[in-house]
Short mmCIF file of C-alpha atoms and ligand atoms in Angstrom, two decimals:
data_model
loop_
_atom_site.label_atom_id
_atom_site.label_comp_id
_atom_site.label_asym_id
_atom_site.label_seq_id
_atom_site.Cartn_x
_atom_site.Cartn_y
_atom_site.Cartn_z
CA UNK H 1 0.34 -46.70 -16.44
CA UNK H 2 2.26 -49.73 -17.28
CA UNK H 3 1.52 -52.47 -20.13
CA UNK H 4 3.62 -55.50 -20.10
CA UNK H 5 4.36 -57.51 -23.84
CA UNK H 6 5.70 -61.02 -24.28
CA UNK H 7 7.00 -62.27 -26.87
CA UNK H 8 5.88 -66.00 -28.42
CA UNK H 9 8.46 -66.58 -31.31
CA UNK H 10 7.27 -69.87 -32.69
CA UNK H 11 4.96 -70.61 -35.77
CA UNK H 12 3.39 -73.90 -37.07
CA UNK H 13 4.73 -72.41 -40.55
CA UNK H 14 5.51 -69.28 -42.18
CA UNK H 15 3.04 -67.05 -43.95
CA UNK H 16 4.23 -66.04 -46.81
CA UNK H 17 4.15 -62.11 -45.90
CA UNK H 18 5.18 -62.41 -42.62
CA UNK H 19 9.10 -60.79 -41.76
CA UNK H 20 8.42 -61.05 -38.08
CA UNK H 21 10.37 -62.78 -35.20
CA UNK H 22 8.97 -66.30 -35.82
CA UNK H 23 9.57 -69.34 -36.75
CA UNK H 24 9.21 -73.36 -36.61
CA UNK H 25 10.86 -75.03 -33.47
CA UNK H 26 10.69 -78.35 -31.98
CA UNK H 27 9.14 -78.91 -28.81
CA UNK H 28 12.49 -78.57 -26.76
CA UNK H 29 13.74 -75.75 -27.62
CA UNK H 30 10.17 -74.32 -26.93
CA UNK H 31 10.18 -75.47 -23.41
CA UNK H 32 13.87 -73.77 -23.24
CA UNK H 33 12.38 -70.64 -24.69
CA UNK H 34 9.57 -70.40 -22.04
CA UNK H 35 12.34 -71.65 -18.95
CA UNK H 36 14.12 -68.56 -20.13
CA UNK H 37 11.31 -66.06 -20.39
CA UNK H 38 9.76 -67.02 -17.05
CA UNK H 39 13.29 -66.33 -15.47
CA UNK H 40 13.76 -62.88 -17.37
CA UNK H 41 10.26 -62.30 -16.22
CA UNK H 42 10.93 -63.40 -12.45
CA UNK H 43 14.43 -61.69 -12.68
CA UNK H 44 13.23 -57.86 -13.95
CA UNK H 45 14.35 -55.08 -12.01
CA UNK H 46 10.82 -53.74 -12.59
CA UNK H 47 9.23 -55.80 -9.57
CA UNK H 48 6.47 -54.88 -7.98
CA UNK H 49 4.98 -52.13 -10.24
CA UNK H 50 1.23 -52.61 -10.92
CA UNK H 51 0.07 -53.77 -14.67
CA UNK H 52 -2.58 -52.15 -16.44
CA UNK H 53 -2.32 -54.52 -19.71
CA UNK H 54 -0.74 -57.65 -20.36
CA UNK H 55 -0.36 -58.63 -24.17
CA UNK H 56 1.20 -62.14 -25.36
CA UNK H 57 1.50 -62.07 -28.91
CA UNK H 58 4.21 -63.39 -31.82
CA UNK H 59 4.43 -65.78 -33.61
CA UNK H 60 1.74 -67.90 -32.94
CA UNK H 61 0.98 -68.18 -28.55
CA UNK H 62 -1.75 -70.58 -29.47
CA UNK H 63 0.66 -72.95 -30.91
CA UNK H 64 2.78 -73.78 -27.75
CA UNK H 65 1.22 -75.71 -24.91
CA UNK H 66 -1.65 -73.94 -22.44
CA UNK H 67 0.15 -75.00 -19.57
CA UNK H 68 3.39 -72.79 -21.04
CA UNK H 69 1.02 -69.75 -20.76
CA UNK H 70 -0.29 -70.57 -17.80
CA UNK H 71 3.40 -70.54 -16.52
CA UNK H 72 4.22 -67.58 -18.23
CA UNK H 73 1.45 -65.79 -16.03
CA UNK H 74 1.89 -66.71 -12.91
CA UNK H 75 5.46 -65.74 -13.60
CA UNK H 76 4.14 -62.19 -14.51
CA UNK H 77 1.73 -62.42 -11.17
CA UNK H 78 4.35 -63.10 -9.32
CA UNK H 79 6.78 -60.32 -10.34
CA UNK H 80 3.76 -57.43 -10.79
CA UNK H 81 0.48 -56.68 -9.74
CA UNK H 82 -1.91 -56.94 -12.06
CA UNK H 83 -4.79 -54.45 -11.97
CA UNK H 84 -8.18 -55.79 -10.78
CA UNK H 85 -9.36 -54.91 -14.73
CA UNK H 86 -5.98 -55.50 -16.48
CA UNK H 87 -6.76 -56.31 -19.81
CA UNK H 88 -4.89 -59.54 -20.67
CA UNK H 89 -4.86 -60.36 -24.48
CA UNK H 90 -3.57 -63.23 -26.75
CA UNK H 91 -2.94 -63.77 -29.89
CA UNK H 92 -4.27 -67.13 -31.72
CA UNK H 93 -3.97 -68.69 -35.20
CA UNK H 94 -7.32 -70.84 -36.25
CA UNK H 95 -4.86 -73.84 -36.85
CA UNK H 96 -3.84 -73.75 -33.26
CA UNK H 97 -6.77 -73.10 -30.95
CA UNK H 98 -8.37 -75.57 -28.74
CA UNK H 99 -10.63 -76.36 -25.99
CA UNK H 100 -8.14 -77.47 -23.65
CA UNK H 101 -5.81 -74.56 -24.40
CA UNK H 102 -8.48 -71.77 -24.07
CA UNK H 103 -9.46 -73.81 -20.58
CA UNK H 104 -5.49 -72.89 -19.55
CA UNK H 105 -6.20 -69.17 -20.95
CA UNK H 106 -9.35 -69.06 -18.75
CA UNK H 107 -7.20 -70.28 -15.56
CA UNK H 108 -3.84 -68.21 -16.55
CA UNK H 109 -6.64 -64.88 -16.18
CA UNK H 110 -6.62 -63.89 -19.64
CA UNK H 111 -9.72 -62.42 -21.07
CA UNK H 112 -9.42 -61.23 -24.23
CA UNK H 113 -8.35 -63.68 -27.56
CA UNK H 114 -7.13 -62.00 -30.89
CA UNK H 115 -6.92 -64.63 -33.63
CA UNK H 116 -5.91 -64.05 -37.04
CA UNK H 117 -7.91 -65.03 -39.67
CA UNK H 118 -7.07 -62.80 -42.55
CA UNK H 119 -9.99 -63.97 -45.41
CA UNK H 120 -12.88 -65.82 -45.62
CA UNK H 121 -11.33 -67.22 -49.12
CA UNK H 122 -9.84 -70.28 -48.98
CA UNK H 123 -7.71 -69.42 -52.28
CA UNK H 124 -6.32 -65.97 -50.79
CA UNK H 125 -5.79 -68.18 -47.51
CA UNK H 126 -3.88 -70.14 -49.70
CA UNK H 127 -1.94 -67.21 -52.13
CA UNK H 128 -1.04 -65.74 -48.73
CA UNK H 129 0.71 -69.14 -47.39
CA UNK H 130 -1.84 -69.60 -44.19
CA UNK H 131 -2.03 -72.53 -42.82
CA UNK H 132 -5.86 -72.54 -42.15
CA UNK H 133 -9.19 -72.58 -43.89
CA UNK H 134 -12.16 -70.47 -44.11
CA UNK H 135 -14.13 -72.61 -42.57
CA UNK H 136 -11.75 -73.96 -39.77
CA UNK H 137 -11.32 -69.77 -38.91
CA UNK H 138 -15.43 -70.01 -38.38
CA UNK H 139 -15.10 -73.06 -36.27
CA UNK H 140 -12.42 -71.90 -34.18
CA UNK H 141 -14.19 -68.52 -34.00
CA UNK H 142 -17.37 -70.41 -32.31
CA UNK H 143 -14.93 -72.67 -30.01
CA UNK H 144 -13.31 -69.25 -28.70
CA UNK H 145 -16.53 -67.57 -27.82
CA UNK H 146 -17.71 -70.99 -26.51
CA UNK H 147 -14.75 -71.29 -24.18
CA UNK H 148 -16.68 -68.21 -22.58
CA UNK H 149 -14.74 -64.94 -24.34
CA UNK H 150 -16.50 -62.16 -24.76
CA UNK H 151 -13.96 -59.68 -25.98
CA UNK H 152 -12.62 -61.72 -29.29
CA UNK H 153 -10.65 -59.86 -32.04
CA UNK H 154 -10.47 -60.81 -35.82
CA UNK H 155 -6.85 -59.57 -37.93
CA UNK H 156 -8.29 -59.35 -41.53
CA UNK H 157 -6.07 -57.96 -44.06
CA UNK H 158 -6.64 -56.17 -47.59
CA UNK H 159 -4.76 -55.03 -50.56
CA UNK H 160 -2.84 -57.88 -51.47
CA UNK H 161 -2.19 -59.35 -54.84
CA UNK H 162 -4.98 -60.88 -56.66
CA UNK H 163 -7.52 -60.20 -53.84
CA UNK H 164 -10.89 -58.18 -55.91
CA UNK H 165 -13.00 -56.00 -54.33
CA UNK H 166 -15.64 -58.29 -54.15
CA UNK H 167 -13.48 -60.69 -52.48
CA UNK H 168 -13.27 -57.74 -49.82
CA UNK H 169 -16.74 -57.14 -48.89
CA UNK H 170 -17.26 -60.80 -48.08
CA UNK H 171 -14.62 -60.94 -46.00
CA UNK H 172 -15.80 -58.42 -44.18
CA UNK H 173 -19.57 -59.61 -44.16
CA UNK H 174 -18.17 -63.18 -42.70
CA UNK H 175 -16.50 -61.68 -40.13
CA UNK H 176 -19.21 -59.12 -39.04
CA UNK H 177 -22.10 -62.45 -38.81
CA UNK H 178 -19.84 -63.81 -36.58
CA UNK H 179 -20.24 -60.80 -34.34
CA UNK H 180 -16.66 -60.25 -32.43
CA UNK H 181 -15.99 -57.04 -30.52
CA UNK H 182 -13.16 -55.81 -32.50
CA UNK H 183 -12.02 -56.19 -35.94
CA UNK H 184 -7.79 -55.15 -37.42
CA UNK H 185 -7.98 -54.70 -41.18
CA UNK H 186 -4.72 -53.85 -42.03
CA UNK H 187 -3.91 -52.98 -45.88
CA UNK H 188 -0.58 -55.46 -46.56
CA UNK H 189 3.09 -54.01 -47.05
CA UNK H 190 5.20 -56.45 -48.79
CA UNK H 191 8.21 -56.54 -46.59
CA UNK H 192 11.70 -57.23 -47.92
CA UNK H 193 13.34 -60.46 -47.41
CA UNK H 194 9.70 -62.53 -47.62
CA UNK H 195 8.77 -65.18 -49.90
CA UNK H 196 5.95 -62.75 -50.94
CA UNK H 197 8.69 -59.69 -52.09
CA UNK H 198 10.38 -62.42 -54.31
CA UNK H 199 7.03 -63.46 -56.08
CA UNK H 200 5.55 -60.15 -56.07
CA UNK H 201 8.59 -57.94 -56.54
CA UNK H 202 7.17 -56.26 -59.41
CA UNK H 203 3.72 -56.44 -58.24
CA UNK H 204 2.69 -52.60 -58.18
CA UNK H 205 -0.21 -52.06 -55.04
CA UNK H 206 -3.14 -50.33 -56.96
CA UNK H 207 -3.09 -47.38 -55.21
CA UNK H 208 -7.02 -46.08 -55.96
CA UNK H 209 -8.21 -49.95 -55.16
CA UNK H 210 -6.42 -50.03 -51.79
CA UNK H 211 -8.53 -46.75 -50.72
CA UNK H 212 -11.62 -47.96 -52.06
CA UNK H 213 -11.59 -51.21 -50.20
CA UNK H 214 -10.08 -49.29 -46.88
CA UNK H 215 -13.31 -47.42 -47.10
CA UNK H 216 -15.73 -50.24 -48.11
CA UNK H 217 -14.40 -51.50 -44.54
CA UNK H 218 -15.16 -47.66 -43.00
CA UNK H 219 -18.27 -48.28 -44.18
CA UNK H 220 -19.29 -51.72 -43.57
CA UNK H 221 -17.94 -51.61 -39.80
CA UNK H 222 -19.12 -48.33 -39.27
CA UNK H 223 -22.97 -49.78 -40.02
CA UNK H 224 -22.29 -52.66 -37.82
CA UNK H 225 -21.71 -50.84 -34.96
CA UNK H 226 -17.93 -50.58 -34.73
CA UNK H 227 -15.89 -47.27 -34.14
CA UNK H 228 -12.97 -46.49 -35.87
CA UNK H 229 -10.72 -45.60 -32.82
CA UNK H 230 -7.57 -45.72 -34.55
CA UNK H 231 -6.42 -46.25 -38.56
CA UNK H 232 -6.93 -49.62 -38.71
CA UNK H 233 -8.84 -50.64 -35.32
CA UNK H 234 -12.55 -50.94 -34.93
CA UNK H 235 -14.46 -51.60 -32.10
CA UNK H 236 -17.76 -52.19 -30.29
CA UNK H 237 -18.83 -49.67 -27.63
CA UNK H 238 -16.28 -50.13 -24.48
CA UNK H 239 -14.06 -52.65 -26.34
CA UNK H 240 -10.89 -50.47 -28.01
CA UNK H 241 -8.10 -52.57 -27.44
CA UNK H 242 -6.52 -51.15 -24.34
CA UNK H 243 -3.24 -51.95 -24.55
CA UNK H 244 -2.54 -50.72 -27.74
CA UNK H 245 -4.58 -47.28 -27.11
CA UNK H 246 -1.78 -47.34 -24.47
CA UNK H 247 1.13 -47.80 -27.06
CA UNK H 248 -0.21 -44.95 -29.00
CA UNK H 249 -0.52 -42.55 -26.10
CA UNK H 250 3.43 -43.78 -25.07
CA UNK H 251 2.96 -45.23 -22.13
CA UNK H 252 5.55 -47.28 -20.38
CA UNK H 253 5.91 -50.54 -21.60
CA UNK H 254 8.18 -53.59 -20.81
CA UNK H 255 8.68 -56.13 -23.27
CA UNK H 256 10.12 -59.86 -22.46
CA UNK H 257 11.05 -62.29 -24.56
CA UNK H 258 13.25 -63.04 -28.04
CA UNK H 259 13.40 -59.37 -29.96
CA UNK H 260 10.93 -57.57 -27.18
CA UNK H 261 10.80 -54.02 -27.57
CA UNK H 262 10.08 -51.38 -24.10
CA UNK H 263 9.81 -47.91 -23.58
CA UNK H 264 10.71 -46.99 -19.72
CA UNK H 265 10.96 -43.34 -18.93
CA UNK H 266 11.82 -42.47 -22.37
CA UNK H 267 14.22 -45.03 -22.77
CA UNK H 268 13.82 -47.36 -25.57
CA UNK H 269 15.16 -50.86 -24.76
CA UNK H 270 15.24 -54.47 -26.75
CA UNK H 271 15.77 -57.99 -26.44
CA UNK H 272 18.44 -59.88 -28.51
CA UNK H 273 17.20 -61.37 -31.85
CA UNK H 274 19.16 -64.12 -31.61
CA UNK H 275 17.46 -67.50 -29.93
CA UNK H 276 20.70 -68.56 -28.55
CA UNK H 277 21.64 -65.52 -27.52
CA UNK H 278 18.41 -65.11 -25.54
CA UNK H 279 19.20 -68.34 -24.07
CA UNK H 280 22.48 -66.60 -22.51
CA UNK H 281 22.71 -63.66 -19.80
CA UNK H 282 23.48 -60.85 -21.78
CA UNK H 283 19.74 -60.28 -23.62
CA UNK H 284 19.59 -56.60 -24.04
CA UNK H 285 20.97 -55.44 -27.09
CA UNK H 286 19.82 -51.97 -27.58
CA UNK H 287 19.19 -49.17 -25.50
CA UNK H 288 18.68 -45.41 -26.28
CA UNK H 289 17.40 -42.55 -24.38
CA UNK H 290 15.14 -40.52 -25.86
CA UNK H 291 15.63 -36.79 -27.38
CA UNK H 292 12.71 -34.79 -26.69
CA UNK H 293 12.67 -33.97 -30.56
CA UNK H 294 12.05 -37.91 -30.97
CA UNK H 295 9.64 -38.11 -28.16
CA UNK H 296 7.42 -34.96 -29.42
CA UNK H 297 7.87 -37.01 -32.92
CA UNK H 298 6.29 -40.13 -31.57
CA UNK H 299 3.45 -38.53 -29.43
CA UNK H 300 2.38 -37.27 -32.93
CA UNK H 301 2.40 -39.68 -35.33
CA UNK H 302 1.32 -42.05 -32.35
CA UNK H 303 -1.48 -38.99 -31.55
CA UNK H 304 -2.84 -38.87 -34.86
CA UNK H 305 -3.25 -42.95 -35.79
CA UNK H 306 -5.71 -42.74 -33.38
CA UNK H 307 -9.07 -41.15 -34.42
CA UNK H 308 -9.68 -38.56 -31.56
CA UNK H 309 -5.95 -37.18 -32.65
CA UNK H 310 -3.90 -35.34 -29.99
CA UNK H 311 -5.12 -32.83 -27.53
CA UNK H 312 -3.63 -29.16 -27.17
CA UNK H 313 -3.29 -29.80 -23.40
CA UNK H 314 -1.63 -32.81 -23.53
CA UNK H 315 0.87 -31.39 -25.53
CA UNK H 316 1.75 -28.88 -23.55
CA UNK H 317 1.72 -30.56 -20.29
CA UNK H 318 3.96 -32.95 -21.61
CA UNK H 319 6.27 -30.59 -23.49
CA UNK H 320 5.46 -27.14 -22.16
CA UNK H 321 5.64 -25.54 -25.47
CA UNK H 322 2.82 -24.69 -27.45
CA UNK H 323 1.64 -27.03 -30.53
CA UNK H 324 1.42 -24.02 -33.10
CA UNK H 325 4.85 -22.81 -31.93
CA UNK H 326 6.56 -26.54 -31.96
CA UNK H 327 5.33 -26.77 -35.38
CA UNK H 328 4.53 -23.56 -36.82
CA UNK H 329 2.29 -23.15 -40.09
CA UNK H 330 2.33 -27.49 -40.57
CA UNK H 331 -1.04 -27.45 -38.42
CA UNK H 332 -2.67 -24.97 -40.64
CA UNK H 333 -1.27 -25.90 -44.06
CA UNK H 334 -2.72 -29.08 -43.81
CA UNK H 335 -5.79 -27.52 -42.44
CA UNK H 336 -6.65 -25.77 -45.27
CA UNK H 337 -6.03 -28.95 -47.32
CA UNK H 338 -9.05 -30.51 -45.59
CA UNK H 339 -6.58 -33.41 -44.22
CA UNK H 340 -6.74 -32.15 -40.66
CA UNK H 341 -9.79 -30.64 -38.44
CA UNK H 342 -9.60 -29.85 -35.21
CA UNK H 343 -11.28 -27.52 -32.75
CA UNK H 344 -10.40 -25.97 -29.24
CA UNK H 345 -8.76 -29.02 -27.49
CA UNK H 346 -7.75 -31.31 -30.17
CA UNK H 347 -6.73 -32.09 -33.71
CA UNK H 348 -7.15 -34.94 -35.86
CA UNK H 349 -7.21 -36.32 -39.42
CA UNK H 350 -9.80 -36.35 -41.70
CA UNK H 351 -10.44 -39.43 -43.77
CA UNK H 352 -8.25 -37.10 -47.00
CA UNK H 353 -5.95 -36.82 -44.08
CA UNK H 354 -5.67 -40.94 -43.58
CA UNK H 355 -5.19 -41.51 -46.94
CA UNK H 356 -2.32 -39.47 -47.12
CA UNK H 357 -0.98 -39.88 -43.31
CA UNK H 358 2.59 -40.72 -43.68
CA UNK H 359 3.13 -37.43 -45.78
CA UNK H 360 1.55 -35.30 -42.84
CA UNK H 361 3.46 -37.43 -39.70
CA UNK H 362 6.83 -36.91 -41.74
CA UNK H 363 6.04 -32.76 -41.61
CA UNK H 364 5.73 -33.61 -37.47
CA UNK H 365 9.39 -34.83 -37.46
CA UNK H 366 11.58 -32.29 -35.91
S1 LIG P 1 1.09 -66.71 -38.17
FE1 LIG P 1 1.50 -64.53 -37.88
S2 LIG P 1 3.56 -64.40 -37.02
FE2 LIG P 1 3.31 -66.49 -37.82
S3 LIG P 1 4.15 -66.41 -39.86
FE3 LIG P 1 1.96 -66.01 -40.07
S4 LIG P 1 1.75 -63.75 -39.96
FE4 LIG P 1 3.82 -64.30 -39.21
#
């Protein structure tokens, strides 16, 4: 299996949260940026393989021209072949969508649109320094699924200064009328170096709130008819977002563009963070081969994010050790806390076990 990322590092503006690889540009230097991705793209020494997933996310995609992603992916057709059901994603800001540039997605193959929205409040919209509305996020919403989408994701976020619980519910209750396939809620961590750490340094996440509104979501989705298939991914019947089940299981990736990340063989590679850099030759600026110690690592903290957890067999197929004897008395300990069930095959967290998860994936660190 092989999932393919690229990397759109361009926003209209900055959210106030937001520490990723993005920013403002002017229209040149985005046309420079996508010259140079199509040519890493056409240049990889990766040729040829087949594609299961394609994801093009950021920044903002949405906010450079349709005809730049339509280049992007013939570039991408050209240099692999794309399975007859690869899952191509992108990601969209309400600000930013448009007819004409979900006609382009349509063309460029792409077939399933993520857009984050965030809340349904215009004043949180505001507190955390979007750039859109409420309402515009419904409109866009109905000009996505109008372009002809049928497998639309909504980012929603919780546990951020100020937000109540009420505020919450009706976030989730918007998004649920509208009726998309798949819904992120993801609990905010203020990052360093963001406007929002300097404002909110002392601000103190209310610890028993943030669990109570993570489970009003549970809950809410749940009864609408989405499964939790992962801590913070919910989905209609047949719609998990492939290509990140795919991250989560550690399969082969290749990133391109500004800052991309892969994973080849159990080699971890990235992509300069530096624009002009990336405009240069030299563009890889890390590379490290995995210990097995870090892969076993991953495959469980990856393993148990998702909800059906990680299988015995799988284990030792891919290690050929034994779980209990990798990790001996960690499974059980935290068994007889009630924070992990499993049965013959497999073993995965309870919802005690979620609310406590990075405590339990530190104890599968070797
Ligand atoms: S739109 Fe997304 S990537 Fe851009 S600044 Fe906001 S959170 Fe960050």
């Amino acid at each position: 299996m092989l999932e393919i990322y690229i990397h759109i590092p361009f926003c209209r503006a900055k959210c106030g949260y937001c520490d990723f690889n993005s920013a403002y540009r002017e229209e040149g230097d985005v046309r420079r940026y996508v010259n140079r991705l199509v040519r890493e793209i056409r240049k990889t020494k990766y040729k040829g393989q087949k594609a299961d997933t394609v994801f093009i996310g950021g920044g903002t995609p949405s906010f450079i021209k349709g005809e730049y992603i339509e280049e992007i992916m013939s570039a991408l057709s050209e240099s692999f072949i794309l399975a007859n059901d690869c899952e191509i994603s992108i990601e969209t800001n309400p600000d930013s969508v448009s007819p004409e540039k979900l006609k382009a997605y349509k063309r460029a193959g792409i077939n399933r649109v993520s857009m984050g929205v965030q809340a349904f409040q215009n004043k949180n919209l505001k507190l955390l320094g979007r750039i859109h509305t409420a309402e515009r996020a419904e409109e866009a919403f109905h000009i996505i699924r109008e372009a002809g989408f049928d497998n639309i994701n909504l980012d929603l976020m919780f546990s951020y200064p100020t937000q109540t619980l009420e505020d919450w519910e009706k976030t989730l209750a918007k998004a649920i009328s509208l009726a998309p396939e798949h819904i992120s809620a993801y609990s905010l961590i203020i990052e360093e170096n963001t406007p929002f750490y300097k404002k909110y340094k002392n601000y103190q996440t209310n610890e028993d709130l943030d669990r109570i509104m993570y489970r009003k979501a549970n809950e809410m989705l749940e009864a609408a008819g989405y499964h939790k298939y992962e801590i913070s991914n919910f989905a209609k019947a047949g719609k998990r977002c492939r290509h990140n089940v795919g991250y989560w299981k550690r399969y082969n990736y290749l990133g391109f563009g500004l800052s991309a990340h892969s994973l080849y063989d159990n080699v971890r590679f990235a992509n300069t963070d530096d624009f002009q850099e990336y405009m240069g030759e030299n563009i890889i600026s890390y590379e490290e081969k995995l210990r097995v110690k870090d892969i076993i690592g991953e495959f469980m903290f990856l393993g148990l994010r998702m909800t059906e957890g990680v299988s015995f067999d799988e284990f030792r197929i891919a290690f050929n050790s034994d779980i209990y004897e990798v990790f001996p008395g960690v499974i059980e300990k935290y068994s007889d806390l009630g924070l992990i069930e499993r049965d013959e095959k497999r073993l995965w967290l309870t919802e005690k076990g979620i609310d406590v998860s990075n405590t339990i994936f530190s104890d599968f660190l070797l």
